[in-house]
PDB file of C-alpha atoms and ligand atoms in Angstrom:
ATOM      1  CA  MET C   1     176.386 -23.100 137.909  1.00  0.00           C
ATOM      2  CA  ALA C   2     179.109 -24.601 135.703  1.00  0.00           C
ATOM      3  CA  THR C   3     178.101 -26.877 132.817  1.00  0.00           C
ATOM      4  CA  MET C   4     179.855 -29.425 130.631  1.00  0.00           C
ATOM      5  CA  LEU C   5     182.654 -28.202 128.418  1.00  0.00           C
ATOM      6  CA  SER C   6     181.706 -28.227 124.743  1.00  0.00           C
ATOM      7  CA  PRO C   7     182.546 -26.191 121.610  1.00  0.00           C
ATOM      8  CA  GLU C   8     178.871 -25.138 121.452  1.00  0.00           C
ATOM      9  CA  LEU C   9     178.897 -23.671 124.989  1.00  0.00           C
ATOM     10  CA  PHE C  10     182.302 -22.105 124.333  1.00  0.00           C
ATOM     11  CA  ARG C  11     180.837 -20.332 121.291  1.00  0.00           C
ATOM     12  CA  GLU C  12     177.845 -19.162 123.328  1.00  0.00           C
ATOM     13  CA  VAL C  13     179.922 -17.972 126.281  1.00  0.00           C
ATOM     14  CA  PHE C  14     182.359 -15.982 124.163  1.00  0.00           C
ATOM     15  CA  GLY C  15     179.540 -14.967 121.791  1.00  0.00           C
ATOM     16  CA  ARG C  16     178.286 -12.816 124.685  1.00  0.00           C
ATOM     17  CA  PHE C  17     181.437 -10.756 124.421  1.00  0.00           C
ATOM     18  CA  ALA C  18     180.079  -8.149 122.026  1.00  0.00           C
ATOM     19  CA  THR C  19     182.602  -6.940 119.483  1.00  0.00           C
ATOM     20  CA  GLY C  20     182.848  -4.741 116.447  1.00  0.00           C
ATOM     21  CA  VAL C  21     183.360  -6.284 113.037  1.00  0.00           C
ATOM     22  CA  ALA C  22     186.442  -5.752 110.887  1.00  0.00           C
ATOM     23  CA  VAL C  23     187.644  -6.885 107.486  1.00  0.00           C
ATOM     24  CA  VAL C  24     191.303  -7.882 107.562  1.00  0.00           C
ATOM     25  CA  THR C  25     192.854  -7.308 104.149  1.00  0.00           C
ATOM     26  CA  SER C  26     196.162  -7.998 102.501  1.00  0.00           C
ATOM     27  CA  ALA C  27     197.780  -7.897  99.068  1.00  0.00           C
ATOM     28  CA  GLY C  28     201.077  -9.166  97.766  1.00  0.00           C
ATOM     29  CA  ALA C  29     202.739 -10.876  94.834  1.00  0.00           C
ATOM     30  CA  GLY C  30     200.704 -13.998  95.603  1.00  0.00           C
ATOM     31  CA  GLY C  31     197.332 -12.232  95.386  1.00  0.00           C
ATOM     32  CA  SER C  32     194.979 -10.173  97.434  1.00  0.00           C
ATOM     33  CA  GLY C  33     192.022 -10.854  99.683  1.00  0.00           C
ATOM     34  CA  GLY C  34     190.381 -10.323 102.999  1.00  0.00           C
ATOM     35  CA  MET C  35     188.268 -11.898 105.694  1.00  0.00           C
ATOM     36  CA  THR C  36     185.636 -10.690 108.107  1.00  0.00           C
ATOM     37  CA  ALA C  37     187.007 -10.881 111.670  1.00  0.00           C
ATOM     38  CA  LYS C  38     185.941 -10.182 115.202  1.00  0.00           C
ATOM     39  CA  ALA C  39     189.075 -11.612 116.845  1.00  0.00           C
ATOM     40  CA  VAL C  40     190.899  -8.317 116.438  1.00  0.00           C
ATOM     41  CA  CYS C  41     192.480  -6.563 119.329  1.00  0.00           C
ATOM     42  CA  ALA C  42     194.729  -3.680 120.301  1.00  0.00           C
ATOM     43  CA  LEU C  43     197.792  -5.280 121.903  1.00  0.00           C
ATOM     44  CA  SER C  44     200.414  -2.675 122.819  1.00  0.00           C
ATOM     45  CA  LEU C  45     200.870   1.106 122.843  1.00  0.00           C
ATOM     46  CA  ASP C  46     204.675   1.094 122.840  1.00  0.00           C
ATOM     47  CA  PRO C  47     205.244  -0.097 120.221  1.00  0.00           C
ATOM     48  CA  LEU C  48     201.808   0.142 118.576  1.00  0.00           C
ATOM     49  CA  LEU C  49     200.804  -3.483 118.115  1.00  0.00           C
ATOM     50  CA  ALA C  50     197.512  -5.056 117.062  1.00  0.00           C
ATOM     51  CA  LEU C  51     196.579  -8.712 116.771  1.00  0.00           C
ATOM     52  CA  VAL C  52     194.258 -10.753 114.606  1.00  0.00           C
ATOM     53  CA  CYS C  53     193.359 -14.420 115.128  1.00  0.00           C
ATOM     54  CA  PHE C  54     193.118 -16.332 111.812  1.00  0.00           C
ATOM     55  CA  ALA C  55     191.559 -19.774 111.485  1.00  0.00           C
ATOM     56  CA  ASN C  56     194.380 -21.918 110.126  1.00  0.00           C
ATOM     57  CA  GLU C  57     192.350 -22.629 106.976  1.00  0.00           C
ATOM     58  CA  ALA C  58     191.539 -18.967 106.280  1.00  0.00           C
ATOM     59  CA  ARG C  59     192.771 -18.191 102.759  1.00  0.00           C
ATOM     60  CA  THR C  60     193.746 -14.697 103.865  1.00  0.00           C
ATOM     61  CA  LEU C  61     196.399 -16.077 106.226  1.00  0.00           C
ATOM     62  CA  PRO C  62     198.897 -17.211 103.509  1.00  0.00           C
ATOM     63  CA  ILE C  63     198.382 -13.879 101.755  1.00  0.00           C
ATOM     64  CA  VAL C  64     199.313 -12.011 104.964  1.00  0.00           C
ATOM     65  CA  ARG C  65     202.254 -14.347 105.557  1.00  0.00           C
ATOM     66  CA  GLU C  66     203.578 -13.698 102.059  1.00  0.00           C
ATOM     67  CA  ALA C  67     202.825  -9.964 101.937  1.00  0.00           C
ATOM     68  CA  GLY C  68     204.165  -9.334 105.444  1.00  0.00           C
ATOM     69  CA  ARG C  69     201.469  -6.711 105.939  1.00  0.00           C
ATOM     70  CA  PHE C  70     197.799  -6.570 106.714  1.00  0.00           C
ATOM     71  CA  GLY C  71     195.063  -3.974 107.116  1.00  0.00           C
ATOM     72  CA  VAL C  72     192.303  -3.756 109.732  1.00  0.00           C
ATOM     73  CA  ASN C  73     189.120  -2.121 108.391  1.00  0.00           C
ATOM     74  CA  VAL C  74     186.544  -1.473 111.133  1.00  0.00           C
ATOM     75  CA  LEU C  75     183.065  -1.686 109.574  1.00  0.00           C
ATOM     76  CA  THR C  76     180.143   0.653 109.943  1.00  0.00           C
ATOM     77  CA  ALA C  77     176.551  -0.546 110.428  1.00  0.00           C
ATOM     78  CA  GLU C  78     175.952   0.277 106.729  1.00  0.00           C
ATOM     79  CA  GLN C  79     178.637  -2.205 105.696  1.00  0.00           C
ATOM     80  CA  GLU C  80     176.886  -5.373 106.952  1.00  0.00           C
ATOM     81  CA  GLN C  81     176.507  -6.696 103.379  1.00  0.00           C
ATOM     82  CA  LEU C  82     180.231  -6.225 102.859  1.00  0.00           C
ATOM     83  CA  ALA C  83     180.908  -8.228 106.047  1.00  0.00           C
ATOM     84  CA  GLY C  84     178.907 -11.054 104.440  1.00  0.00           C
ATOM     85  CA  VAL C  85     181.039 -10.964 101.298  1.00  0.00           C
ATOM     86  CA  PHE C  86     184.314 -11.126 103.261  1.00  0.00           C
ATOM     87  CA  ALA C  87     182.953 -13.917 105.496  1.00  0.00           C
ATOM     88  CA  SER C  88     182.148 -15.981 102.371  1.00  0.00           C
ATOM     89  CA  LYS C  89     184.271 -18.339 100.328  1.00  0.00           C
ATOM     90  CA  LEU C  90     183.933 -16.258  97.185  1.00  0.00           C
ATOM     91  CA  PRO C  91     187.173 -16.671  95.198  1.00  0.00           C
ATOM     92  CA  GLU C  92     189.701 -14.720  97.251  1.00  0.00           C
ATOM     93  CA  ALA C  93     190.758 -12.473  94.383  1.00  0.00           C
ATOM     94  CA  GLU C  94     187.139 -11.442  93.681  1.00  0.00           C
ATOM     95  CA  LYS C  95     186.290 -10.243  97.179  1.00  0.00           C
ATOM     96  CA  LEU C  96     188.056  -6.912  96.880  1.00  0.00           C
ATOM     97  CA  ASP C  97     186.518  -6.363  93.427  1.00  0.00           C
ATOM     98  CA  THR C  98     183.130  -6.057  95.126  1.00  0.00           C
ATOM     99  CA  VAL C  99     184.077  -3.044  97.233  1.00  0.00           C
ATOM    100  CA  ASP C 100     185.581   0.418  96.665  1.00  0.00           C
ATOM    101  CA  HIS C 101     189.048   0.481  98.162  1.00  0.00           C
ATOM    102  CA  HIS C 102     192.470   2.036  97.784  1.00  0.00           C
ATOM    103  CA  LEU C 103     195.987   1.120  98.831  1.00  0.00           C
ATOM    104  CA  GLU C 104     197.737   2.492 101.916  1.00  0.00           C
ATOM    105  CA  ASP C 105     201.279   1.179 102.426  1.00  0.00           C
ATOM    106  CA  GLY C 106     200.426  -1.442  99.778  1.00  0.00           C
ATOM    107  CA  VAL C 107     197.513  -2.695 101.887  1.00  0.00           C
ATOM    108  CA  PRO C 108     193.913  -2.539 100.607  1.00  0.00           C
ATOM    109  CA  ILE C 109     191.814  -0.162 102.736  1.00  0.00           C
ATOM    110  CA  ILE C 110     188.042  -0.196 102.286  1.00  0.00           C
ATOM    111  CA  ASP C 111     186.486   3.180 101.507  1.00  0.00           C
ATOM    112  CA  GLY C 112     183.965   4.304 104.132  1.00  0.00           C
ATOM    113  CA  ALA C 113     185.423   2.199 106.944  1.00  0.00           C
ATOM    114  CA  LEU C 114     184.702   3.511 110.462  1.00  0.00           C
ATOM    115  CA  ALA C 115     188.455   3.298 111.194  1.00  0.00           C
ATOM    116  CA  TRP C 116     191.435   1.589 109.678  1.00  0.00           C
ATOM    117  CA  ALA C 117     195.046   0.627 110.383  1.00  0.00           C
ATOM    118  CA  THR C 118     197.834  -0.880 108.310  1.00  0.00           C
ATOM    119  CA  CYS C 119     200.248  -3.199 110.046  1.00  0.00           C
ATOM    120  CA  GLU C 120     203.630  -4.727 109.354  1.00  0.00           C
ATOM    121  CA  LEU C 121     203.543  -8.393 110.313  1.00  0.00           C
ATOM    122  CA  ARG C 122     205.827  -8.994 113.308  1.00  0.00           C
ATOM    123  CA  GLU C 123     204.924 -12.441 114.553  1.00  0.00           C
ATOM    124  CA  LEU C 124     202.742 -15.459 113.835  1.00  0.00           C
ATOM    125  CA  ILE C 125     201.966 -17.573 116.875  1.00  0.00           C
ATOM    126  CA  ALA C 126     200.205 -20.930 116.832  1.00  0.00           C
ATOM    127  CA  GLY C 127     197.040 -21.054 118.962  1.00  0.00           C
ATOM    128  CA  GLY C 128     195.181 -24.347 118.539  1.00  0.00           C
ATOM    129  CA  ASP C 129     193.242 -24.299 115.278  1.00  0.00           C
ATOM    130  CA  HIS C 130     194.007 -20.609 114.869  1.00  0.00           C
ATOM    131  CA  THR C 131     197.125 -18.509 114.274  1.00  0.00           C
ATOM    132  CA  ILE C 132     197.650 -15.199 116.066  1.00  0.00           C
ATOM    133  CA  ALA C 133     199.111 -12.552 113.795  1.00  0.00           C
ATOM    134  CA  ILE C 134     200.788  -9.637 115.598  1.00  0.00           C
ATOM    135  CA  GLY C 135     201.365  -6.540 113.547  1.00  0.00           C
ATOM    136  CA  GLU C 136     203.010  -3.183 114.171  1.00  0.00           C
ATOM    137  CA  VAL C 137     200.813  -0.311 113.092  1.00  0.00           C
ATOM    138  CA  ILE C 138     202.404   1.804 110.372  1.00  0.00           C
ATOM    139  CA  SER C 139     199.457   4.059 109.573  1.00  0.00           C
ATOM    140  CA  MET C 140     195.901   4.538 110.650  1.00  0.00           C
ATOM    141  CA  GLY C 141     192.901   6.742 110.218  1.00  0.00           C
ATOM    142  CA  LEU C 142     189.318   7.486 111.211  1.00  0.00           C
ATOM    143  CA  GLY C 143     186.112   7.551 109.204  1.00  0.00           C
ATOM    144  CA  GLY C 144     182.644   8.304 110.492  1.00  0.00           C
ATOM    145  CA  GLY C 145     179.393   6.560 111.262  1.00  0.00           C
ATOM    146  CA  GLN C 146     178.149   3.918 113.646  1.00  0.00           C
ATOM    147  CA  PRO C 147     179.834   0.577 114.249  1.00  0.00           C
ATOM    148  CA  LEU C 148     178.600  -2.769 113.072  1.00  0.00           C
ATOM    149  CA  VAL C 149     178.251  -4.974 116.146  1.00  0.00           C
ATOM    150  CA  TRP C 150     178.541  -8.778 116.441  1.00  0.00           C
ATOM    151  CA  TYR C 151     176.782 -10.283 119.437  1.00  0.00           C
ATOM    152  CA  ALA C 152     175.318 -13.708 120.179  1.00  0.00           C
ATOM    153  CA  GLY C 153     176.027 -15.002 116.687  1.00  0.00           C
ATOM    154  CA  ARG C 154     174.514 -12.210 114.663  1.00  0.00           C
ATOM    155  CA  TYR C 155     174.944  -8.649 113.544  1.00  0.00           C
ATOM    156  CA  HIS C 156     173.344  -5.804 115.464  1.00  0.00           C
ATOM    157  CA  ALA C 157     172.923  -2.112 114.867  1.00  0.00           C
ATOM    158  CA  TRP C 158     174.500   0.140 117.445  1.00  0.00           C
ATOM    159  CA  ALA C 159     172.248   0.367 120.511  1.00  0.00           C
ATOM    160  CA  ASP C 160     169.857   3.328 120.694  1.00  0.00           C
ATOM    161  CA  GLY C 161     171.052   6.156 122.838  1.00  0.00           C
ATOM    162  CA  MET C 162     174.743   5.547 122.111  1.00  0.00           C
ATOM    163  CA  PRO C 163     176.378   8.548 120.440  1.00  0.00           C
ATOM    164  CA  PRO C 164     177.812   7.897 116.972  1.00  0.00           C
ATOM    165  CA  SER C 165     181.547   8.469 116.617  1.00  0.00           C
ATOM    166  CA  GLY C 166     183.216  10.515 113.958  1.00  0.00           C
TER     167      GLY C 166
HETATM  168  C1  FMN N   1     181.159 -11.680 112.327  1.00  0.00           C
HETATM  169  C2  FMN N   1     182.235 -12.674 111.888  1.00  0.00           C
HETATM  170  C3  FMN N   1     183.464 -12.686 112.531  1.00  0.00           C
HETATM  171  C4  FMN N   1     184.468 -13.568 112.139  1.00  0.00           C
HETATM  172  N1  FMN N   1     185.656 -13.533 112.808  1.00  0.00           N
HETATM  173  C5  FMN N   1     186.658 -14.333 112.378  1.00  0.00           C
HETATM  174  C6  FMN N   1     187.932 -14.219 113.014  1.00  0.00           C
HETATM  175  O1  FMN N   1     188.168 -13.424 113.909  1.00  0.00           O
HETATM  176  N2  FMN N   1     188.929 -15.045 112.570  1.00  0.00           N
HETATM  177  C7  FMN N   1     188.725 -15.959 111.537  1.00  0.00           C
HETATM  178  O2  FMN N   1     189.639 -16.672 111.171  1.00  0.00           O
HETATM  179  N3  FMN N   1     187.502 -16.062 110.939  1.00  0.00           N
HETATM  180  C8  FMN N   1     186.483 -15.251 111.330  1.00  0.00           C
HETATM  181  N4  FMN N   1     185.257 -15.327 110.700  1.00  0.00           N
HETATM  182  C9  FMN N   1     185.067 -16.291 109.620  1.00  0.00           C
HETATM  183  C10 FMN N   1     185.746 -15.814 108.325  1.00  0.00           C
HETATM  184  O3  FMN N   1     185.295 -14.493 107.938  1.00  0.00           O
HETATM  185  C11 FMN N   1     185.408 -16.812 107.165  1.00  0.00           C
HETATM  186  O4  FMN N   1     185.886 -18.082 107.497  1.00  0.00           O
HETATM  187  C12 FMN N   1     185.954 -16.366 105.811  1.00  0.00           C
HETATM  188  O5  FMN N   1     185.397 -17.167 104.823  1.00  0.00           O
HETATM  189  C13 FMN N   1     187.469 -16.399 105.735  1.00  0.00           C
HETATM  190  O6  FMN N   1     187.810 -15.951 104.458  1.00  0.00           O
HETATM  191  P1  FMN N   1     189.096 -16.458 103.681  1.00  0.00           P
HETATM  192  O7  FMN N   1     189.078 -17.971 103.663  1.00  0.00           O
HETATM  193  O8  FMN N   1     188.925 -15.859 102.290  1.00  0.00           O
HETATM  194  O9  FMN N   1     190.269 -15.896 104.403  1.00  0.00           O
HETATM  195  C14 FMN N   1     184.229 -14.452 111.086  1.00  0.00           C
HETATM  196  C15 FMN N   1     182.988 -14.461 110.430  1.00  0.00           C
HETATM  197  C16 FMN N   1     182.009 -13.570 110.831  1.00  0.00           C
HETATM  198  C17 FMN N   1     180.688 -13.584 110.100  1.00  0.00           C
END
């Protein structure tokens, strides 16, 4: 049965689409930072494209725009606390100070990530109160562990019985 359209129901409907959790990072002359994101998606194999949806007010968005690059860091279940830091409004420059990381292609990559990719920004597309950033993958790698999962508005550990990757 269909119900009334509302932002609350929209959140609940799409909240049932379980996702992993990533931290999208960037660094440039204007500063560095990152944000926790679930609206991350593989877009194309040829060329290798990935997309991230940024809220227009996300402070990471102007950093990405200026740097022209961003990183996708897929988090492990052990990195839930880190997801909280990057979802917060801690001063942008301080977020990366809280976590061990290194640079790949000038992009901050979080140590211990389940998987990571660095992307060259190709396009920014307006989408309502969000902006879709499309990036071409320039390098990527795999870590190990179990994924952090976001479902129905909260974090979950990987379901029992599922084999860990890596
Ligand atoms: C699990 C989770 C997923 C999120 N996914 C997104 C997302 O895909 N896009 C987005 O703009 N914000 C997302 N957020 C909210 C941002 O992480 C949050 O607004 C953050 O403070 C943005 O940081 P910034 O302003 O330093 O860029 C998510 C938050 C959580 C907890």
